[in-house]
GROMACS .gro file of C-alpha atoms in nm:
model
  174
    1GLU     CA    1  -3.723  -4.277  -2.549
    2THR     CA    2  -4.041  -4.120  -2.580
    3GLN     CA    3  -4.337  -4.295  -2.802
    4SER     CA    4  -4.669  -4.155  -2.792
    5VAL     CA    5  -5.000  -4.359  -2.962
    6GLU     CA    6  -5.002  -4.313  -3.331
    7SER     CA    7  -5.259  -4.205  -3.508
    8SER     CA    8  -5.394  -4.504  -3.813
    9LYS     CA    9  -5.538  -4.364  -4.168
   10LYS     CA   10  -5.920  -4.409  -4.019
   11GLY     CA   11  -5.837  -4.204  -3.710
   12LYS     CA   12  -5.831  -4.422  -3.484
   13GLY     CA   13  -5.487  -4.462  -3.224
   14TYR     CA   14  -5.205  -4.740  -3.214
   15LEU     CA   15  -4.945  -4.868  -3.074
   16THR     CA   16  -4.636  -5.012  -3.168
   17TRP     CA   17  -4.537  -5.286  -2.858
   18THR     CA   18  -4.192  -5.410  -2.744
   19HIS     CA   19  -4.056  -5.669  -2.554
   20GLU     CA   20  -3.983  -5.376  -2.282
   21MET     CA   21  -4.317  -5.215  -2.268
   22ASP     CA   22  -4.479  -5.615  -2.212
   23ARG     CA   23  -4.281  -5.689  -1.980
   24VAL     CA   24  -4.331  -5.315  -1.779
   25LEU     CA   25  -4.719  -5.446  -1.857
   26SER     CA   26  -4.695  -5.776  -1.718
   27ALA     CA   27  -4.497  -5.675  -1.415
   28ALA     CA   28  -4.787  -5.367  -1.336
   29PHE     CA   29  -5.052  -5.538  -1.396
   30ILE     CA   30  -4.963  -5.944  -1.164
   31ASP     CA   31  -4.844  -5.616  -0.916
   32GLN     CA   32  -5.180  -5.483  -0.920
   33MET     CA   33  -5.280  -5.846  -0.895
   34ASN     CA   34  -5.122  -5.954  -0.571
   35GLN     CA   35  -5.248  -5.634  -0.456
   36GLY     CA   36  -5.625  -5.761  -0.427
   37TYR     CA   37  -5.673  -5.542  -0.764
   38ARG     CA   38  -5.819  -5.815  -0.976
   39LEU     CA   39  -6.171  -5.866  -1.068
   40ASP     CA   40  -6.358  -6.123  -1.178
   41GLY     CA   41  -6.363  -6.122  -1.553
   42LYS     CA   42  -6.171  -6.141  -1.844
   43TYR     CA   43  -6.065  -5.762  -1.847
   44ALA     CA   44  -6.211  -5.701  -1.459
   45TRP     CA   45  -5.951  -5.483  -1.295
   46LYS     CA   46  -6.019  -5.217  -1.047
   47SER     CA   47  -5.979  -4.822  -1.215
   48VAL     CA   48  -5.691  -4.863  -1.005
   49ALA     CA   49  -5.502  -5.097  -1.145
   50TRP     CA   50  -5.542  -4.972  -1.460
   51ILE     CA   51  -5.338  -4.638  -1.358
   52ALA     CA   52  -5.130  -4.776  -1.206
   53ALA     CA   53  -5.053  -4.965  -1.579
   54ILE     CA   54  -5.126  -4.643  -1.724
   55ASN     CA   55  -4.818  -4.468  -1.529
   56ALA     CA   56  -4.601  -4.767  -1.505
   57LEU     CA   57  -4.503  -4.730  -1.880
   58ASN     CA   58  -4.567  -4.326  -1.942
   59GLU     CA   59  -4.257  -4.336  -1.587
   60GLN     CA   60  -4.061  -4.648  -1.773
   61ARG     CA   61  -4.087  -4.655  -2.096
   62GLY     CA   62  -4.207  -4.244  -2.096
   63ILE     CA   63  -4.491  -4.365  -2.311
   64SER     CA   64  -4.830  -4.152  -2.259
   65VAL     CA   65  -5.145  -4.437  -2.345
   66THR     CA   66  -5.498  -4.468  -2.279
   67LYS     CA   67  -5.652  -4.806  -2.103
   68GLN     CA   68  -5.824  -4.922  -2.440
   69ASN     CA   69  -5.424  -4.981  -2.571
   70ILE     CA   70  -5.349  -5.161  -2.283
   71GLN     CA   71  -5.708  -5.356  -2.348
   72SER     CA   72  -5.607  -5.395  -2.672
   73ARG     CA   73  -5.338  -5.544  -2.611
   74LEU     CA   74  -5.419  -5.751  -2.307
   75LYS     CA   75  -5.680  -5.939  -2.563
   76THR     CA   76  -5.412  -6.030  -2.760
   77TRP     CA   77  -5.141  -6.163  -2.459
   78ASP     CA   78  -5.541  -6.339  -2.443
   79LYS     CA   79  -5.587  -6.471  -2.761
   80HIS     CA   80  -5.188  -6.649  -2.746
   81TYR     CA   81  -5.219  -6.786  -2.393
   82MET     CA   82  -5.562  -6.899  -2.542
   83ILE     CA   83  -5.413  -7.071  -2.831
   84VAL     CA   84  -5.128  -7.169  -2.695
   85SER     CA   85  -5.181  -7.270  -2.321
   86PRO     CA   86  -5.436  -7.541  -2.509
   87MET     CA   87  -5.144  -7.633  -2.735
   88LEU     CA   88  -4.881  -7.752  -2.430
   89SER     CA   89  -5.093  -7.941  -2.212
   90LYS     CA   90  -5.052  -8.205  -2.617
   91SER     CA   91  -4.844  -8.494  -2.668
   92GLY     CA   92  -4.507  -8.339  -2.851
   93PHE     CA   93  -4.500  -7.962  -2.769
   94SER     CA   94  -4.340  -7.773  -2.510
   95TRP     CA   95  -4.257  -7.422  -2.434
   96ASP     CA   96  -3.881  -7.325  -2.549
   97TYR     CA   97  -3.714  -7.105  -2.277
   98THR     CA   98  -3.438  -7.026  -2.496
   99ARG     CA   99  -3.612  -6.944  -2.814
  100ASN     CA  100  -3.939  -6.782  -2.628
  101ARG     CA  101  -4.193  -6.999  -2.844
  102VAL     CA  102  -4.393  -7.303  -2.834
  103GLU     CA  103  -4.126  -7.628  -2.986
  104VAL     CA  104  -4.299  -7.975  -3.171
  105THR     CA  105  -4.108  -8.282  -3.179
  106GLU     CA  106  -4.181  -8.412  -3.522
  107GLU     CA  107  -4.322  -8.192  -3.842
  108ALA     CA  108  -4.643  -8.461  -3.819
  109VAL     CA  109  -4.734  -8.374  -3.456
  110TRP     CA  110  -4.795  -8.022  -3.606
  111ASN     CA  111  -4.896  -8.111  -3.968
  112ASN     CA  112  -5.248  -8.330  -3.711
  113TYR     CA  113  -5.287  -7.970  -3.440
  114VAL     CA  114  -5.321  -7.784  -3.697
  115LYS     CA  115  -5.472  -8.022  -3.975
  116VAL     CA  116  -5.838  -7.921  -3.730
  117ARG     CA  117  -5.765  -7.616  -3.638
  118GLU     CA  118  -5.714  -7.353  -3.976
  119ALA     CA  119  -5.677  -7.021  -3.787
  120ILE     CA  120  -5.302  -7.169  -3.567
  121PRO     CA  121  -5.072  -7.235  -3.815
  122TYR     CA  122  -4.896  -6.847  -3.814
  123ARG     CA  123  -4.845  -6.885  -3.376
  124ARG     CA  124  -4.594  -7.173  -3.427
  125LYS     CA  125  -4.343  -6.956  -3.437
  126ILE     CA  126  -4.451  -6.623  -3.244
  127VAL     CA  127  -4.177  -6.488  -3.023
  128ILE     CA  128  -4.363  -6.406  -2.712
  129GLU     CA  129  -4.109  -6.298  -2.410
  130ASN     CA  130  -4.369  -6.244  -2.161
  131TRP     CA  131  -4.519  -6.630  -2.113
  132ASP     CA  132  -4.532  -6.741  -1.742
  133GLU     CA  133  -4.671  -6.421  -1.711
  134ILE     CA  134  -4.884  -6.377  -1.950
  135CYS     CA  135  -4.968  -6.787  -1.742
  136THR     CA  136  -4.969  -6.539  -1.375
  137ILE     CA  137  -5.250  -6.302  -1.558
  138PHE     CA  138  -5.428  -6.493  -1.719
  139ALA     CA  139  -5.454  -6.848  -1.564
  140GLN     CA  140  -5.696  -6.737  -1.342
  141ASP     CA  141  -5.967  -6.707  -1.568
  142ARG     CA  142  -5.973  -7.066  -1.752
  143ALA     CA  143  -5.877  -7.234  -1.405
  144THR     CA  144  -6.250  -7.441  -1.367
  145GLY     CA  145  -6.171  -7.638  -1.023
  146GLU     CA  146  -5.901  -7.834  -0.900
  147ALA     CA  147  -5.765  -8.023  -1.132
  148ALA     CA  148  -5.690  -7.732  -1.314
  149GLN     CA  149  -5.356  -7.621  -1.456
  150THR     CA  150  -5.151  -7.330  -1.532
  151ALA     CA  151  -4.959  -7.410  -1.851
  152MET     CA  152  -4.664  -7.479  -1.691
  153GLU     CA  153  -4.822  -7.715  -1.449
  154ALA     CA  154  -4.948  -7.856  -1.738
  155ASP     CA  155  -4.600  -7.883  -2.002
  156VAL     CA  156  -4.440  -8.019  -1.677
  157GLU     CA  157  -4.620  -8.289  -1.638
  158MET     CA  158  -4.689  -8.377  -1.991
  159ILE     CA  159  -4.283  -8.509  -2.017
  160ALA     CA  160  -4.351  -8.660  -1.639
  161ASN     CA  161  -4.597  -8.850  -1.747
  162GLU     CA  162  -4.411  -8.918  -2.082
  163GLU     CA  163  -4.103  -9.018  -1.903
  164SER     CA  164  -4.344  -9.288  -1.726
  165ASN     CA  165  -4.486  -9.458  -2.026
  166ASN     CA  166  -4.147  -9.470  -2.288
  167LEU     CA  167  -3.989  -9.649  -1.859
  168GLU     CA  168  -4.340  -9.864  -1.885
  169GLU     CA  169  -4.234 -10.015  -2.233
  170THR     CA  170  -3.873 -10.006  -2.149
  171PHE     CA  171  -3.907 -10.219  -1.906
  172GLY     CA  172  -4.251 -10.343  -1.960
  173THR     CA  173  -4.428 -10.316  -1.616
  174ASN     CA  174  -4.804 -10.168  -1.659
   0.00000   0.00000   0.00000
């Protein structure tokens, strides 16, 4: 299956990304990160990393892409990370690894959260197949000190804290 960048009415190329393309791209960038080709900055990668990502998509999926196509996809992933990660650090939210989306414990929790965040509602049911990989790629951009956590670490800590609070309420220990 060969896919290439299609032209829109305005003449700019756009690419419809599939879950498989996301898998290939995220694996390529994680590999490049592990080899030390990530630079400081949100979308800062050495040239060899961009070339490796382009080649991976071409070789594994038969897709001809540009650096700009990949930068656009990274911006989309970054938006997902910037919205979903803080959400997962709040009580009442967790990641559903079966459905690959945010899970909300109660409707009231969701309604209260979006009340002050008008741009968020469409994110509730969005499927993000490569959430763990997005966290790996973007978490270091947000880490600001010793207490910084990935979304997964925050999720685990939140569950542990909730269980601890439930035990304290049940047994009256403080």
